[in-house]
GROMACS .gro file of C-alpha atoms in nm:
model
  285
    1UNK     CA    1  12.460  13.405  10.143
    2UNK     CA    2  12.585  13.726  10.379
    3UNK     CA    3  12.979  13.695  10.481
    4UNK     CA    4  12.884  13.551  10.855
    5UNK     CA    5  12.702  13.217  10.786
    6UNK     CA    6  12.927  13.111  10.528
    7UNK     CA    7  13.213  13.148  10.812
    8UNK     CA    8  12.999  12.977  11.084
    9UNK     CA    9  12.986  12.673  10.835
   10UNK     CA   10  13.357  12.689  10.752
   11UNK     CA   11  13.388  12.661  11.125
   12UNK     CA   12  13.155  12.403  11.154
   13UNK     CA   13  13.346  12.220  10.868
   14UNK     CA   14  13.655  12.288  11.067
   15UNK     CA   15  13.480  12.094  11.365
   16UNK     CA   16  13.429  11.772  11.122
   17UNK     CA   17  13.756  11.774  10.990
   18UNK     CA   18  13.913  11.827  11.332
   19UNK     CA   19  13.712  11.504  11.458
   20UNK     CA   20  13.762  11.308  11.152
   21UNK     CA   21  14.124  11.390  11.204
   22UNK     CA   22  14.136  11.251  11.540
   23UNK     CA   23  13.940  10.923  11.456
   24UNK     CA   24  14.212  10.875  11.191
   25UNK     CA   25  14.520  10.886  11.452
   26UNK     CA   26  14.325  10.701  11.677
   27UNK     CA   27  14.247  10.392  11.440
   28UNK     CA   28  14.637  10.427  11.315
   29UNK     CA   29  14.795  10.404  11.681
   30UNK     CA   30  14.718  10.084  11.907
   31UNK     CA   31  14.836  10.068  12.269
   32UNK     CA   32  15.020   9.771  12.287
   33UNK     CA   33  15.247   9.985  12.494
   34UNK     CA   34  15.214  10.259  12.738
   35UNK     CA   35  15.458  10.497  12.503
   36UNK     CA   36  15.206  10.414  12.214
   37UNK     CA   37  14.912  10.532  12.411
   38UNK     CA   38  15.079  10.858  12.548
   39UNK     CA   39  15.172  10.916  12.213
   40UNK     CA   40  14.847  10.879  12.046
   41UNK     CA   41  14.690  11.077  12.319
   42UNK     CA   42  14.906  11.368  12.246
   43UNK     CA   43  14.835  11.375  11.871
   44UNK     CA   44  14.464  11.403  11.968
   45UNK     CA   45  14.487  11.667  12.213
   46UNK     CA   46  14.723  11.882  11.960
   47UNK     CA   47  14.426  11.783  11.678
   48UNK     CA   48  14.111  11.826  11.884
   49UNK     CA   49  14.304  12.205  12.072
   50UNK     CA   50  14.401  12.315  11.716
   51UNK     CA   51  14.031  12.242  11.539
   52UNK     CA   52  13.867  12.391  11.857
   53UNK     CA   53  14.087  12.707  11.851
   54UNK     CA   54  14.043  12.758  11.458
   55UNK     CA   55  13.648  12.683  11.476
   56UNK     CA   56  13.618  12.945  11.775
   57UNK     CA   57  13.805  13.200  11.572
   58UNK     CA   58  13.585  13.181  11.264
   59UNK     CA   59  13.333  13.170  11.458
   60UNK     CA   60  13.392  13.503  11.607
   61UNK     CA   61  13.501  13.688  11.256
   62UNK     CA   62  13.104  13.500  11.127
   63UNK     CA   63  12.953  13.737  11.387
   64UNK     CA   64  13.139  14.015  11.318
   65UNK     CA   65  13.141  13.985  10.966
   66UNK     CA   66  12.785  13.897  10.953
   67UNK     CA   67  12.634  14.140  11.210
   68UNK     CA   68  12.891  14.412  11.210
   69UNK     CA   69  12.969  14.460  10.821
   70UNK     CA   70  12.653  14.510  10.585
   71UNK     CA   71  12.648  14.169  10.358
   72UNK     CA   72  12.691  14.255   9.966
   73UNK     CA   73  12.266  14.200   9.916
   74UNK     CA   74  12.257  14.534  10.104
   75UNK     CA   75  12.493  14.717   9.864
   76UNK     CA   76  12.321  14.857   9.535
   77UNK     CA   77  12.450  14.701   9.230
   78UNK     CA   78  12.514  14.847   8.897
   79UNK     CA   79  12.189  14.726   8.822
   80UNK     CA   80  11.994  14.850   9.088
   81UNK     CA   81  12.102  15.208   9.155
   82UNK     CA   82  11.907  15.446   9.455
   83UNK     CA   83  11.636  15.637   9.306
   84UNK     CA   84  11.738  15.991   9.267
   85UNK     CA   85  11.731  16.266   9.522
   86UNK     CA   86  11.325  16.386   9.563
   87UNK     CA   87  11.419  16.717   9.339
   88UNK     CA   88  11.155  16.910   9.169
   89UNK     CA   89  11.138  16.844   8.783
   90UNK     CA   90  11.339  17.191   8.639
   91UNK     CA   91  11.641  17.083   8.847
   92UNK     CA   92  11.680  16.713   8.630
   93UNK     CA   93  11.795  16.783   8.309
   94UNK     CA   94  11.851  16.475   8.062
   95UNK     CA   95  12.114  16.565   7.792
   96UNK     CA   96  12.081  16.313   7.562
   97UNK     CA   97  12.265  16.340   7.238
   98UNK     CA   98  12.031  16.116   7.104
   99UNK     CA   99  12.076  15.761   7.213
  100UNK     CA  100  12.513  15.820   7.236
  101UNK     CA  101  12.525  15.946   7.633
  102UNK     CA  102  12.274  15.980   7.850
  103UNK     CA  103  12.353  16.200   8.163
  104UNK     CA  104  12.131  16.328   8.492
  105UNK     CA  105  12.235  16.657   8.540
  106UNK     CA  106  12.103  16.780   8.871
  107UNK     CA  107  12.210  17.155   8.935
  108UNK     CA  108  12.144  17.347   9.225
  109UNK     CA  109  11.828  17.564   9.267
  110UNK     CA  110  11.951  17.948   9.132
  111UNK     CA  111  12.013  18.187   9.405
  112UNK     CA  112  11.945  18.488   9.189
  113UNK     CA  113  11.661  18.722   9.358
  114UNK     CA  114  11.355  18.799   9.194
  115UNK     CA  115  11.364  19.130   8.993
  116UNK     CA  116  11.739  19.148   8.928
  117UNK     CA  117  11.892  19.065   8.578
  118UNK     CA  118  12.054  18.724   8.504
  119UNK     CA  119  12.416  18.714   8.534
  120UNK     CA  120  12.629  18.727   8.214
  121UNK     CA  121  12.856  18.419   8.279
  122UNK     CA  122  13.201  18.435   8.167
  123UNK     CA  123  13.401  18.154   7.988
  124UNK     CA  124  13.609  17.914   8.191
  125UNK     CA  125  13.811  17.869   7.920
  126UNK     CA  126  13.974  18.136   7.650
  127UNK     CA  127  13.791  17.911   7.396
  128UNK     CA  128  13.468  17.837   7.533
  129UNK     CA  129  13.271  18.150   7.441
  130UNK     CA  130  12.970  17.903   7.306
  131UNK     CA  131  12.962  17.667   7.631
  132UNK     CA  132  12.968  17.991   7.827
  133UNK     CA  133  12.613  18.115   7.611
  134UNK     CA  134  12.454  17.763   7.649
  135UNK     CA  135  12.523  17.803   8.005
  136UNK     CA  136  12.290  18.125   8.058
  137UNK     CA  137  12.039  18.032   7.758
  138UNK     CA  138  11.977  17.735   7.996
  139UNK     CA  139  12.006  17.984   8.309
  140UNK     CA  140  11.722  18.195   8.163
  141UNK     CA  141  11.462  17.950   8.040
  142UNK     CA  142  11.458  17.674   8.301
  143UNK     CA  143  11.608  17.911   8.590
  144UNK     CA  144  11.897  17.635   8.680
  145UNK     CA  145  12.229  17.718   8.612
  146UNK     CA  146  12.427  17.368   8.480
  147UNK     CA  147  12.801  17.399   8.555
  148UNK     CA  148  12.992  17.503   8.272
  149UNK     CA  149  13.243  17.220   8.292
  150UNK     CA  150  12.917  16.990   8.264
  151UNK     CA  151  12.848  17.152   7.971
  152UNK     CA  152  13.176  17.109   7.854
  153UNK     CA  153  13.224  16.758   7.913
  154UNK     CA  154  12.854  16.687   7.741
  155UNK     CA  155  12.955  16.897   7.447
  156UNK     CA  156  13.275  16.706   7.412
  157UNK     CA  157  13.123  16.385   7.263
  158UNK     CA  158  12.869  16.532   7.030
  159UNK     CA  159  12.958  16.549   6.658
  160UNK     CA  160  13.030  16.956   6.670
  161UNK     CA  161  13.090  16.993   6.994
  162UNK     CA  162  13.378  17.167   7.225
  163UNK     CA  163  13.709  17.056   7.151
  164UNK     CA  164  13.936  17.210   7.352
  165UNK     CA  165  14.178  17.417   7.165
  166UNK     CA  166  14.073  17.294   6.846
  167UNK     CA  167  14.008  17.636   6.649
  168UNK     CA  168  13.640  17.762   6.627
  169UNK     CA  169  13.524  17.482   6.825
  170UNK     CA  170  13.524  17.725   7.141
  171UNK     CA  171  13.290  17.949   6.909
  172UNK     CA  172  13.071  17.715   6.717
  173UNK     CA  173  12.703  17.803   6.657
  174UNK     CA  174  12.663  17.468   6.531
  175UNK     CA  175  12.790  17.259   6.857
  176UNK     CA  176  12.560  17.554   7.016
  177UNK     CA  177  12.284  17.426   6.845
  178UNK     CA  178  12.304  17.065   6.916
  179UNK     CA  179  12.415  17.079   7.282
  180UNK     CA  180  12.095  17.326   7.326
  181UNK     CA  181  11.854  17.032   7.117
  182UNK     CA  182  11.977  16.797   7.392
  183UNK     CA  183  11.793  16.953   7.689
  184UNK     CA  184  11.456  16.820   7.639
  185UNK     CA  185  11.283  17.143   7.820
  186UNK     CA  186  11.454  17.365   7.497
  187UNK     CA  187  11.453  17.365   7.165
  188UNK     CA  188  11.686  17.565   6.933
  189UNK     CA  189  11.683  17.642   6.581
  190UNK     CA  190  11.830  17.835   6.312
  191UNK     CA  191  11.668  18.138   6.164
  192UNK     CA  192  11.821  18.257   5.855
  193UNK     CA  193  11.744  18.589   5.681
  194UNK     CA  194  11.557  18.721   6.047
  195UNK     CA  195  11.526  19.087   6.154
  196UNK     CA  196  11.615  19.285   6.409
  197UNK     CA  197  11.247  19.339   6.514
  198UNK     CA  198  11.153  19.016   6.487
  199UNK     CA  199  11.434  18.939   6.696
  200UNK     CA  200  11.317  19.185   6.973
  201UNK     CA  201  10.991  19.007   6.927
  202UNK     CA  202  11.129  18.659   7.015
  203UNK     CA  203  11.270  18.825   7.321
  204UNK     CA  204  10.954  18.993   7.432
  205UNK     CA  205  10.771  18.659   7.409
  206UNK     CA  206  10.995  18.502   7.671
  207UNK     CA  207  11.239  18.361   7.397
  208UNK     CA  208  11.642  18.364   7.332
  209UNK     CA  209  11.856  18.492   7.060
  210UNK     CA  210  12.236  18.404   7.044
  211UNK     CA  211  12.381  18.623   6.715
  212UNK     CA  212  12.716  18.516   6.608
  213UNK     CA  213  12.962  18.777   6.451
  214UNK     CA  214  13.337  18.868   6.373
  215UNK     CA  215  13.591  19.030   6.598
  216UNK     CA  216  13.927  19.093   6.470
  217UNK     CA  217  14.079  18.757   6.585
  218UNK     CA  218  13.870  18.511   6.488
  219UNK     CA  219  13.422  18.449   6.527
  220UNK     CA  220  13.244  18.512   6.855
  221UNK     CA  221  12.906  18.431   7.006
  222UNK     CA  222  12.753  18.609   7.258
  223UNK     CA  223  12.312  18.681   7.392
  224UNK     CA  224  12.141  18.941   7.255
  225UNK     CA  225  11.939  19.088   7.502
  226UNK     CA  226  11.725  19.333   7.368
  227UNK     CA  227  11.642  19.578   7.045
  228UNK     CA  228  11.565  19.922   7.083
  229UNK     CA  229  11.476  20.133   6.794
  230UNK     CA  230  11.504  20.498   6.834
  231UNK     CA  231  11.274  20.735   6.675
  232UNK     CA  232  11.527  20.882   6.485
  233UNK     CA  233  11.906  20.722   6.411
  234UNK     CA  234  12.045  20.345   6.436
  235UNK     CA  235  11.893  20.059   6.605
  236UNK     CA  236  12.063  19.974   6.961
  237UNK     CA  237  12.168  19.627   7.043
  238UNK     CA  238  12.219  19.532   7.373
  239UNK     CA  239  12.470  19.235   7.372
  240UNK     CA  240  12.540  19.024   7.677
  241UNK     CA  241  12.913  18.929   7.616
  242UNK     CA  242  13.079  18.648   7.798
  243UNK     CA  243  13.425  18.798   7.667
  244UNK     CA  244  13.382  19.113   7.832
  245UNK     CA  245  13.553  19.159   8.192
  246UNK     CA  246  13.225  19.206   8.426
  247UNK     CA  247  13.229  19.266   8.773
  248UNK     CA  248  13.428  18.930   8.907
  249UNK     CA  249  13.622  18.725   8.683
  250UNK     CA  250  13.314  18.467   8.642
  251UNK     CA  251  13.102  18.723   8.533
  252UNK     CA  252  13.135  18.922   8.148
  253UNK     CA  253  12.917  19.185   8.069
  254UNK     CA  254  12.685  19.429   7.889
  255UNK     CA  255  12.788  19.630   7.535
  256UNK     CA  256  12.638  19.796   7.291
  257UNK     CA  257  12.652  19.822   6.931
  258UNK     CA  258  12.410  19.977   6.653
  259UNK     CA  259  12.266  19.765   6.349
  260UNK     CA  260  12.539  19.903   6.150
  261UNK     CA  261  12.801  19.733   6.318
  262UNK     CA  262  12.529  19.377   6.288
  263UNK     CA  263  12.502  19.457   5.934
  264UNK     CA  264  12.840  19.479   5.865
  265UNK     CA  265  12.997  19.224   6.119
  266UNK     CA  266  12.702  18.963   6.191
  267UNK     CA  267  12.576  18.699   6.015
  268UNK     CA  268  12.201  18.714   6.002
  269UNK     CA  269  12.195  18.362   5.856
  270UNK     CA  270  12.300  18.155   6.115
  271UNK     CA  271  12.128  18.336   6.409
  272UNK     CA  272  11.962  18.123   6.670
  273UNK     CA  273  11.607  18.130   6.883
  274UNK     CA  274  11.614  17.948   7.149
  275UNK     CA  275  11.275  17.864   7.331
  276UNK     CA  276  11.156  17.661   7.651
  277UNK     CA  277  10.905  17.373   7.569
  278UNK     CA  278  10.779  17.050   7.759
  279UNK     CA  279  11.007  16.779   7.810
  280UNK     CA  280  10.829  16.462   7.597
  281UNK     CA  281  10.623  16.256   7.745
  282UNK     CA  282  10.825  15.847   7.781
  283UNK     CA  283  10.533  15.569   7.772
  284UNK     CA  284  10.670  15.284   7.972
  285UNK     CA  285  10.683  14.962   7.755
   0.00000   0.00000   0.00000
Protein backbone atom coordinates (compact mmCIF):
# COMPACT_ATOMS: atom_id res chain seq x y z
CA UNK A 1 0.00 0.00 0.00
CA UNK A 2 2.02 3.50 -1.03
CA UNK A 3 3.12 5.65 2.27
CA UNK A 4 -0.07 8.22 1.81
CA UNK A 5 -3.19 5.96 2.23
CA UNK A 6 -1.86 4.10 4.99
CA UNK A 7 -1.52 7.71 6.80
CA UNK A 8 -5.02 8.88 5.64
CA UNK A 9 -6.35 5.69 7.51
CA UNK A 10 -4.18 6.25 10.59
CA UNK A 11 -5.89 9.59 10.54
CA UNK A 12 -9.08 8.26 10.00
CA UNK A 13 -8.37 5.81 12.94
CA UNK A 14 -7.33 8.83 14.87
CA UNK A 15 -10.93 10.29 14.12
CA UNK A 16 -12.59 6.97 15.78
CA UNK A 17 -10.52 6.91 18.63
CA UNK A 18 -10.90 10.65 19.21
CA UNK A 19 -14.88 10.10 19.17
CA UNK A 20 -14.82 6.95 21.04
CA UNK A 21 -12.78 8.89 23.52
CA UNK A 22 -15.28 11.49 23.97
CA UNK A 23 -18.34 9.07 24.26
CA UNK A 24 -16.32 7.48 27.10
CA UNK A 25 -15.99 10.88 29.25
CA UNK A 26 -19.29 11.66 28.39
CA UNK A 27 -21.01 8.34 29.74
CA UNK A 28 -18.42 8.65 32.92
CA UNK A 29 -19.49 12.37 33.90
CA UNK A 30 -23.32 13.14 34.74
CA UNK A 31 -24.50 16.71 35.36
CA UNK A 32 -26.05 16.59 38.49
CA UNK A 33 -24.27 19.85 38.93
CA UNK A 34 -23.36 22.75 36.85
CA UNK A 35 -19.38 22.21 37.84
CA UNK A 36 -19.89 18.54 36.57
CA UNK A 37 -21.17 19.65 33.26
CA UNK A 38 -18.49 22.44 32.67
CA UNK A 39 -16.14 19.95 33.53
CA UNK A 40 -17.17 17.25 31.25
CA UNK A 41 -17.54 19.76 28.53
CA UNK A 42 -13.98 20.73 28.80
CA UNK A 43 -12.60 17.18 28.64
CA UNK A 44 -14.50 16.87 25.31
CA UNK A 45 -13.42 19.94 23.74
CA UNK A 46 -9.57 19.14 24.82
CA UNK A 47 -10.44 15.33 23.26
CA UNK A 48 -12.43 16.22 20.17
CA UNK A 49 -9.45 19.71 19.45
CA UNK A 50 -6.59 17.21 20.08
CA UNK A 51 -8.05 14.16 17.65
CA UNK A 52 -9.03 16.89 15.08
CA UNK A 53 -5.56 18.55 15.16
CA UNK A 54 -3.64 15.07 15.00
CA UNK A 55 -6.08 13.66 12.13
CA UNK A 56 -5.50 17.03 10.07
CA UNK A 57 -1.79 16.62 10.46
CA UNK A 58 -1.57 13.09 9.13
CA UNK A 59 -3.65 13.93 6.87
CA UNK A 60 -1.45 16.47 5.34
CA UNK A 61 2.02 14.29 5.65
CA UNK A 62 -0.67 11.22 3.57
CA UNK A 63 -0.65 13.75 0.70
CA UNK A 64 2.65 14.62 0.79
CA UNK A 65 3.97 11.40 1.41
CA UNK A 66 1.73 9.81 -1.03
CA UNK A 67 1.81 12.33 -3.94
CA UNK A 68 5.08 14.04 -3.31
CA UNK A 69 7.52 10.99 -2.45
CA UNK A 70 7.51 7.97 -5.04
CA UNK A 71 5.83 4.89 -2.92
CA UNK A 72 8.42 1.81 -2.56
CA UNK A 73 6.30 -0.24 -5.70
CA UNK A 74 8.02 2.43 -7.85
CA UNK A 75 11.56 1.65 -6.62
CA UNK A 76 13.31 -1.43 -8.39
CA UNK A 77 14.03 -4.18 -6.10
CA UNK A 78 16.91 -6.49 -5.96
CA UNK A 79 14.83 -8.62 -7.88
CA UNK A 80 13.75 -6.54 -10.51
CA UNK A 81 16.72 -4.48 -11.67
CA UNK A 82 16.37 -1.73 -14.96
CA UNK A 83 17.27 -3.39 -18.07
CA UNK A 84 20.66 -2.31 -19.12
CA UNK A 85 21.64 0.79 -21.01
CA UNK A 86 20.56 0.14 -25.07
CA UNK A 87 24.53 -0.52 -25.84
CA UNK A 88 25.59 -2.34 -28.88
CA UNK A 89 26.70 -6.03 -28.18
CA UNK A 90 30.93 -5.57 -28.26
CA UNK A 91 30.54 -3.02 -25.42
CA UNK A 92 28.80 -5.95 -22.80
CA UNK A 93 31.27 -8.21 -21.84
CA UNK A 94 30.23 -11.17 -19.37
CA UNK A 95 33.29 -12.40 -17.36
CA UNK A 96 32.20 -15.33 -15.96
CA UNK A 97 34.67 -17.51 -14.19
CA UNK A 98 32.46 -20.18 -14.72
CA UNK A 99 29.42 -20.15 -12.52
CA UNK A 100 31.76 -18.29 -9.27
CA UNK A 101 31.04 -14.32 -10.36
CA UNK A 102 29.22 -13.13 -12.89
CA UNK A 103 29.91 -9.41 -13.83
CA UNK A 104 28.45 -6.84 -16.77
CA UNK A 105 31.26 -5.06 -17.79
CA UNK A 106 30.18 -2.18 -19.97
CA UNK A 107 33.29 -0.10 -21.22
CA UNK A 108 33.21 2.85 -23.19
CA UNK A 109 33.28 2.82 -27.05
CA UNK A 110 37.41 3.21 -27.98
CA UNK A 111 38.35 6.58 -29.12
CA UNK A 112 41.32 5.35 -31.07
CA UNK A 113 41.11 6.62 -34.92
CA UNK A 114 41.04 4.36 -37.66
CA UNK A 115 44.54 3.61 -39.16
CA UNK A 116 46.66 4.36 -36.09
CA UNK A 117 48.24 1.51 -33.93
CA UNK A 118 46.65 0.35 -30.62
CA UNK A 119 48.08 1.81 -27.61
CA UNK A 120 50.55 -0.28 -25.54
CA UNK A 121 48.90 0.12 -22.05
CA UNK A 122 51.08 0.34 -19.15
CA UNK A 123 50.59 -1.43 -15.73
CA UNK A 124 48.78 0.33 -12.94
CA UNK A 125 50.53 -1.53 -10.69
CA UNK A 126 54.53 -2.57 -10.48
CA UNK A 127 53.07 -6.14 -10.44
CA UNK A 128 50.43 -6.23 -12.87
CA UNK A 129 52.37 -6.76 -16.11
CA UNK A 130 49.68 -9.73 -17.06
CA UNK A 131 46.39 -7.59 -16.23
CA UNK A 132 48.07 -4.83 -18.21
CA UNK A 133 48.38 -7.57 -21.55
CA UNK A 134 44.75 -8.85 -20.97
CA UNK A 135 43.81 -5.33 -21.07
CA UNK A 136 45.03 -4.65 -24.82
CA UNK A 137 44.49 -8.46 -26.02
CA UNK A 138 40.86 -7.46 -25.19
CA UNK A 139 41.54 -3.82 -26.70
CA UNK A 140 42.55 -5.43 -30.03
CA UNK A 141 40.01 -8.15 -30.68
CA UNK A 142 36.70 -6.69 -29.51
CA UNK A 143 37.95 -2.88 -29.93
CA UNK A 144 36.72 -1.96 -26.14
CA UNK A 145 39.16 -1.19 -23.78
CA UNK A 146 37.92 -2.76 -20.05
CA UNK A 147 39.52 -0.74 -17.23
CA UNK A 148 42.44 -2.29 -15.87
CA UNK A 149 41.28 -2.13 -12.27
CA UNK A 150 38.15 -4.18 -13.66
CA UNK A 151 40.39 -6.53 -14.75
CA UNK A 152 42.05 -6.60 -11.66
CA UNK A 153 39.28 -6.98 -9.41
CA UNK A 154 37.81 -9.98 -11.85
CA UNK A 155 41.19 -11.61 -11.82
CA UNK A 156 41.30 -11.43 -8.08
CA UNK A 157 38.78 -14.25 -7.39
CA UNK A 158 39.80 -16.74 -10.00
CA UNK A 159 41.96 -19.69 -8.91
CA UNK A 160 45.40 -18.09 -10.57
CA UNK A 161 44.53 -14.89 -10.67
CA UNK A 162 46.17 -11.33 -9.54
CA UNK A 163 47.14 -11.21 -6.10
CA UNK A 164 48.47 -8.19 -5.33
CA UNK A 165 51.99 -8.39 -4.24
CA UNK A 166 51.97 -11.97 -4.04
CA UNK A 167 55.19 -12.89 -6.21
CA UNK A 168 54.60 -13.94 -9.92
CA UNK A 169 51.03 -13.43 -9.57
CA UNK A 170 51.53 -9.87 -11.31
CA UNK A 171 53.23 -12.05 -14.18
CA UNK A 172 51.27 -15.21 -14.46
CA UNK A 173 50.55 -16.71 -17.91
CA UNK A 174 48.32 -19.00 -16.24
CA UNK A 175 45.84 -16.31 -14.44
CA UNK A 176 46.40 -14.77 -18.17
CA UNK A 177 44.91 -17.61 -19.53
CA UNK A 178 41.88 -18.02 -17.46
CA UNK A 179 40.88 -14.34 -17.07
CA UNK A 180 41.16 -14.29 -21.13
CA UNK A 181 38.70 -17.85 -21.25
CA UNK A 182 36.23 -15.71 -19.27
CA UNK A 183 35.31 -13.21 -22.02
CA UNK A 184 32.97 -15.21 -24.00
CA UNK A 185 33.90 -13.19 -27.44
CA UNK A 186 37.81 -14.80 -26.85
CA UNK A 187 39.27 -17.76 -26.44
CA UNK A 188 42.90 -18.43 -25.33
CA UNK A 189 45.02 -21.33 -25.35
CA UNK A 190 48.37 -22.63 -24.87
CA UNK A 191 50.64 -23.58 -27.69
CA UNK A 192 53.61 -25.44 -26.70
CA UNK A 193 56.60 -26.23 -28.95
CA UNK A 194 55.17 -23.20 -31.67
CA UNK A 195 57.40 -21.23 -34.08
CA UNK A 196 58.22 -18.05 -34.75
CA UNK A 197 56.52 -18.19 -38.22
CA UNK A 198 53.71 -19.74 -37.18
CA UNK A 199 53.46 -17.18 -34.70
CA UNK A 200 53.62 -14.35 -37.35
CA UNK A 201 50.97 -16.41 -39.01
CA UNK A 202 48.51 -16.22 -36.06
CA UNK A 203 49.09 -12.51 -36.19
CA UNK A 204 48.48 -12.08 -39.86
CA UNK A 205 45.16 -13.93 -39.50
CA UNK A 206 43.80 -11.32 -37.12
CA UNK A 207 45.01 -13.37 -33.99
CA UNK A 208 47.14 -12.57 -30.59
CA UNK A 209 50.30 -13.88 -29.20
CA UNK A 210 51.40 -13.01 -25.56
CA UNK A 211 55.21 -14.77 -25.16
CA UNK A 212 56.36 -14.92 -21.67
CA UNK A 213 60.19 -14.69 -20.88
CA UNK A 214 62.94 -13.84 -18.19
CA UNK A 215 64.35 -10.48 -17.27
CA UNK A 216 66.92 -10.29 -14.68
CA UNK A 217 64.50 -9.78 -11.72
CA UNK A 218 62.06 -12.11 -11.97
CA UNK A 219 59.39 -13.47 -15.37
CA UNK A 220 57.63 -10.95 -17.59
CA UNK A 221 54.81 -10.99 -20.13
CA UNK A 222 54.39 -8.73 -22.68
CA UNK A 223 52.38 -8.80 -26.89
CA UNK A 224 54.22 -9.81 -29.56
CA UNK A 225 53.36 -7.84 -32.34
CA UNK A 226 54.88 -9.00 -35.29
CA UNK A 227 57.83 -11.41 -36.93
CA UNK A 228 59.98 -10.27 -39.50
CA UNK A 229 62.49 -12.50 -41.04
CA UNK A 230 65.27 -10.93 -42.87
CA UNK A 231 66.77 -12.39 -45.88
CA UNK A 232 69.89 -12.78 -44.37
CA UNK A 233 70.69 -12.65 -40.27
CA UNK A 234 68.28 -13.11 -37.07
CA UNK A 235 64.63 -12.99 -36.96
CA UNK A 236 63.17 -9.52 -35.53
CA UNK A 237 60.60 -9.50 -32.85
CA UNK A 238 58.64 -6.68 -32.32
CA UNK A 239 57.48 -6.75 -28.61
CA UNK A 240 54.81 -4.45 -27.24
CA UNK A 241 56.04 -4.02 -23.56
CA UNK A 242 53.80 -2.70 -20.87
CA UNK A 243 57.11 -2.24 -18.68
CA UNK A 244 58.63 0.05 -20.98
CA UNK A 245 58.18 3.98 -20.26
CA UNK A 246 56.04 5.09 -23.52
CA UNK A 247 55.00 8.38 -24.24
CA UNK A 248 52.69 9.21 -20.92
CA UNK A 249 52.97 7.24 -17.91
CA UNK A 250 49.76 5.05 -18.98
CA UNK A 251 51.26 4.15 -22.00
CA UNK A 252 54.64 1.44 -22.36
CA UNK A 253 56.05 0.81 -25.50
CA UNK A 254 57.68 -0.83 -28.54
CA UNK A 255 61.26 -3.02 -28.36
CA UNK A 256 62.95 -5.18 -30.21
CA UNK A 257 64.79 -8.27 -29.79
CA UNK A 258 66.12 -11.07 -32.30
CA UNK A 259 65.16 -14.92 -31.94
CA UNK A 260 68.34 -15.34 -30.21
CA UNK A 261 67.47 -13.48 -27.31
CA UNK A 262 63.60 -15.76 -27.56
CA UNK A 263 65.66 -18.75 -27.79
CA UNK A 264 67.66 -18.16 -25.03
CA UNK A 265 65.27 -16.15 -22.65
CA UNK A 266 61.60 -17.30 -23.73
CA UNK A 267 59.75 -20.11 -23.10
CA UNK A 268 58.24 -21.45 -26.27
CA UNK A 269 56.12 -23.85 -24.19
CA UNK A 270 53.84 -21.82 -22.50
CA UNK A 271 53.18 -19.23 -25.29
CA UNK A 272 49.63 -18.12 -25.81
CA UNK A 273 47.14 -17.41 -29.04
CA UNK A 274 44.59 -15.57 -28.31
CA UNK A 275 41.61 -15.36 -30.87
CA UNK A 276 38.08 -13.54 -31.13
CA UNK A 277 35.08 -16.00 -31.51
CA UNK A 278 31.17 -15.72 -31.01
CA UNK A 279 29.87 -15.32 -27.70
CA UNK A 280 27.54 -18.79 -27.16
CA UNK A 281 24.36 -18.81 -27.91
CA UNK A 282 21.94 -19.06 -24.03
CA UNK A 283 18.50 -20.97 -24.90
CA UNK A 284 16.03 -19.60 -22.44
CA UNK A 285 14.54 -22.48 -20.29
Amino acid sequence: MPRGWLLVGLALLVGVASGIGVADVALAHDCSSGADCLQTAGYITVISVAGGIIAIIMVLAGRFFGFVLPSPEAEPSEHRKPPPPDLPLDAIFELEPRGELKWDLRPPPSAQRPGTPPPIFAPEQDDSAAMACARMVVHRLTGQDVPEQRLRDFSSHMRYGYRRGLAGAGTSSRGLLELLNAVPTIHAEWRPGITLPQMQAEIEDGNQVVIPHQLPDGPHLVVLNRVQFPPAGDAVLTLDDPSLRGPSPELGAQRQQSNTWWEYWGDPDVVIVIRRVEPPVRSNP
